[in-house]
mmCIF file of C-alpha atoms in Angstrom:
data_model
loop_
_atom_site.group_PDB
_atom_site.id
_atom_site.type_symbol
_atom_site.label_atom_id
_atom_site.label_comp_id
_atom_site.label_asym_id
_atom_site.label_seq_id
_atom_site.Cartn_x
_atom_site.Cartn_y
_atom_site.Cartn_z
ATOM 1 C CA MET A 1 109.908 116.170 77.151
ATOM 2 C CA THR A 2 111.338 118.628 79.622
ATOM 3 C CA ILE A 3 110.899 119.049 83.351
ATOM 4 C CA GLU A 4 111.753 122.466 84.704
ATOM 5 C CA ARG A 5 112.581 122.760 88.400
ATOM 6 C CA ILE A 6 111.549 126.211 89.604
ATOM 7 C CA ASN A 7 113.141 127.735 92.699
ATOM 8 C CA PRO A 8 112.481 131.498 92.828
ATOM 9 C CA PRO A 9 115.136 133.583 94.586
ATOM 10 C CA GLU A 10 112.365 135.221 96.640
ATOM 11 C CA LEU A 11 111.814 131.893 98.474
ATOM 12 C CA ALA A 12 114.183 130.185 100.886
ATOM 13 C CA ARG A 13 116.751 127.951 99.190
ATOM 14 C CA PRO A 14 115.220 124.461 99.005
ATOM 15 C CA SER A 15 117.078 121.494 100.446
ATOM 16 C CA GLY A 16 115.870 118.101 99.271
ATOM 17 C CA PHE A 17 112.943 119.440 97.213
ATOM 18 C CA SER A 18 112.024 121.974 94.519
ATOM 19 C CA HIS A 19 109.476 124.716 95.135
ATOM 20 C CA ALA A 20 107.755 123.933 91.832
ATOM 21 C CA THR A 21 108.132 121.797 88.754
ATOM 22 C CA ALA A 22 106.669 122.186 85.283
ATOM 23 C CA ALA A 23 106.553 119.626 82.487
ATOM 24 C CA ALA A 24 105.857 119.877 78.763
ATOM 25 C CA ASP A 25 105.148 117.304 76.042
ATOM 26 C CA CYS A 26 104.554 114.398 78.391
ATOM 27 C CA ARG A 27 102.248 111.741 79.755
ATOM 28 C CA LEU A 28 101.343 112.114 83.429
ATOM 29 C CA VAL A 29 101.757 109.068 85.651
ATOM 30 C CA PHE A 30 100.026 109.093 89.041
ATOM 31 C CA LEU A 31 101.789 106.877 91.571
ATOM 32 C CA ALA A 32 99.826 105.332 94.441
ATOM 33 C CA GLY A 33 101.085 105.640 97.986
ATOM 34 C CA GLN A 34 103.826 103.142 98.742
ATOM 35 C CA THR A 35 104.956 102.038 102.183
ATOM 36 C CA GLY A 36 107.894 99.930 103.279
ATOM 37 C CA MET A 37 106.022 96.771 102.293
ATOM 38 C CA ASP A 38 108.001 93.895 100.805
ATOM 39 C CA ALA A 39 106.795 91.642 97.970
ATOM 40 C CA GLU A 40 105.149 89.311 100.511
ATOM 41 C CA GLY A 41 103.036 92.140 101.937
ATOM 42 C CA ARG A 42 105.024 92.655 105.151
ATOM 43 C CA ILE A 43 106.447 95.947 106.393
ATOM 44 C CA VAL A 44 110.240 95.672 106.427
ATOM 45 C CA GLU A 45 112.157 95.723 109.688
ATOM 46 C CA GLY A 46 114.904 98.199 110.495
ATOM 47 C CA GLY A 47 113.008 101.368 111.343
ATOM 48 C CA LEU A 48 112.226 104.571 109.515
ATOM 49 C CA VAL A 49 115.179 104.757 107.116
ATOM 50 C CA ALA A 50 114.752 101.123 106.035
ATOM 51 C CA GLN A 51 111.039 101.716 105.474
ATOM 52 C CA PHE A 52 111.723 104.932 103.544
ATOM 53 C CA GLU A 53 114.174 103.054 101.321
ATOM 54 C CA ARG A 54 111.666 100.289 100.622
ATOM 55 C CA ALA A 55 108.801 102.742 100.039
ATOM 56 C CA LEU A 56 110.896 104.754 97.578
ATOM 57 C CA THR A 57 112.061 101.546 95.878
ATOM 58 C CA ASN A 58 108.423 100.462 95.528
ATOM 59 C CA LEU A 59 107.423 103.855 94.103
ATOM 60 C CA LEU A 60 110.299 103.790 91.599
ATOM 61 C CA THR A 61 109.419 100.216 90.605
ATOM 62 C CA ALA A 62 105.883 101.349 89.750
ATOM 63 C CA LEU A 63 107.274 104.375 87.893
ATOM 64 C CA ARG A 64 109.641 102.239 85.827
ATOM 65 C CA ALA A 65 106.790 99.848 84.997
ATOM 66 C CA ALA A 66 104.963 102.888 83.583
ATOM 67 C CA GLY A 67 107.968 103.756 81.420
ATOM 68 C CA GLY A 68 109.461 106.416 83.643
ATOM 69 C CA GLU A 69 112.630 107.021 85.598
ATOM 70 C CA PRO A 70 113.412 108.912 88.826
ATOM 71 C CA GLY A 71 114.193 112.161 86.990
ATOM 72 C CA ASP A 72 110.596 112.183 85.702
ATOM 73 C CA LEU A 73 109.127 112.717 89.188
ATOM 74 C CA THR A 74 107.375 116.081 89.380
ATOM 75 C CA GLU A 75 105.841 115.890 92.866
ATOM 76 C CA LEU A 76 105.875 113.696 95.953
ATOM 77 C CA THR A 77 103.906 113.671 99.153
ATOM 78 C CA ILE A 78 105.542 111.898 102.074
ATOM 79 C CA TYR A 79 103.248 110.928 104.933
ATOM 80 C CA ILE A 80 105.227 110.583 108.159
ATOM 81 C CA VAL A 81 104.064 109.009 111.418
ATOM 82 C CA ASP A 82 106.911 110.498 113.542
ATOM 83 C CA VAL A 83 108.040 113.826 112.083
ATOM 84 C CA ASP A 84 110.735 114.357 114.734
ATOM 85 C CA SER A 85 112.304 110.992 113.921
ATOM 86 C CA TYR A 86 112.109 111.757 110.202
ATOM 87 C CA ARG A 87 113.861 115.104 110.706
ATOM 88 C CA ALA A 88 116.519 113.443 112.872
ATOM 89 C CA SER A 89 117.103 110.916 110.059
ATOM 90 C CA ALA A 90 117.142 113.512 107.275
ATOM 91 C CA ARG A 91 120.803 112.976 106.327
ATOM 92 C CA GLU A 92 120.375 109.204 106.044
ATOM 93 C CA ILE A 93 117.112 109.630 104.132
ATOM 94 C CA GLY A 94 118.850 112.100 101.803
ATOM 95 C CA LYS A 95 121.582 109.534 101.106
ATOM 96 C CA VAL A 96 118.931 106.930 100.268
ATOM 97 C CA TRP A 97 117.206 109.425 97.951
ATOM 98 C CA ARG A 98 120.422 110.296 96.092
ATOM 99 C CA ARG A 99 121.403 106.612 95.724
ATOM 100 C CA LEU A 100 117.984 105.557 94.367
ATOM 101 C CA ALA A 101 116.643 108.684 92.665
ATOM 102 C CA GLY A 102 119.647 110.903 91.935
ATOM 103 C CA ALA A 103 120.298 114.571 92.527
ATOM 104 C CA HIS A 104 117.084 116.028 91.096
ATOM 105 C CA TYR A 105 114.264 116.771 93.507
ATOM 106 C CA PRO A 106 110.587 117.154 92.643
ATOM 107 C CA ALA A 107 108.181 119.464 94.421
ATOM 108 C CA MET A 108 107.593 117.761 97.783
ATOM 109 C CA ALA A 109 105.494 117.928 100.910
ATOM 110 C CA GLY A 110 106.071 116.068 104.157
ATOM 111 C CA ILE A 111 102.906 115.622 106.187
ATOM 112 C CA GLY A 112 102.715 114.325 109.745
ATOM 113 C CA VAL A 113 99.948 111.787 110.337
ATOM 114 C CA ASP A 114 98.766 109.782 113.352
ATOM 115 C CA ARG A 115 99.056 106.474 111.515
ATOM 116 C CA LEU A 116 98.958 104.875 108.088
ATOM 117 C CA TRP A 117 96.774 102.104 106.658
ATOM 118 C CA ASP A 118 99.279 99.478 107.809
ATOM 119 C CA ALA A 119 99.751 100.152 111.513
ATOM 120 C CA GLU A 120 103.453 99.133 111.343
ATOM 121 C CA ALA A 121 104.202 101.576 108.520
ATOM 122 C CA LEU A 122 106.169 104.679 109.505
ATOM 123 C CA VAL A 123 106.213 106.407 106.113
ATOM 124 C CA GLU A 124 104.214 106.404 102.870
ATOM 125 C CA ILE A 125 105.224 108.072 99.598
ATOM 126 C CA LYS A 126 102.907 108.976 96.694
ATOM 127 C CA GLY A 127 103.703 111.024 93.649
ATOM 128 C CA THR A 128 103.249 112.167 90.103
ATOM 129 C CA ALA A 129 105.673 111.867 87.202
ATOM 130 C CA ALA A 130 105.823 113.397 83.746
ATOM 131 C CA VAL A 131 107.004 110.655 81.381
ATOM 132 C CA SER A 132 108.012 111.264 77.813
ATOM 133 C CA ALA A 133 105.251 110.180 75.440
ATOM 134 C CA ALA A 134 107.987 108.790 73.164
ATOM 135 C CA ARG A 135 109.040 106.134 75.706
#
């Protein structure tokens, strides 16, 4: 299975995402939106970066349970309650991403929303992965 990250020179250089991804010879895994909810069903304390870390950890836990790994992610949508705060925390969020998911970035979208299902949640991440059928 191969995942190709496509970043045409005609588009601005991406930072923290790929413009497109393509996968071949794989099984698609659709990952439900994950927030900063702990195993007891409570949103973690510590603000946006802590919630992003927990949400990404939750997403990667689901991905691993499906036989995948972070490099298999092909697309993510990040729903953000406070876009300005998210942008201000971009360096810290990037460090969390690299520590948990590595240096490869899927196609991504960040979308500002008024609120999420859990009123305390500041961020929610959903995605798709292309997992090798041989795993």
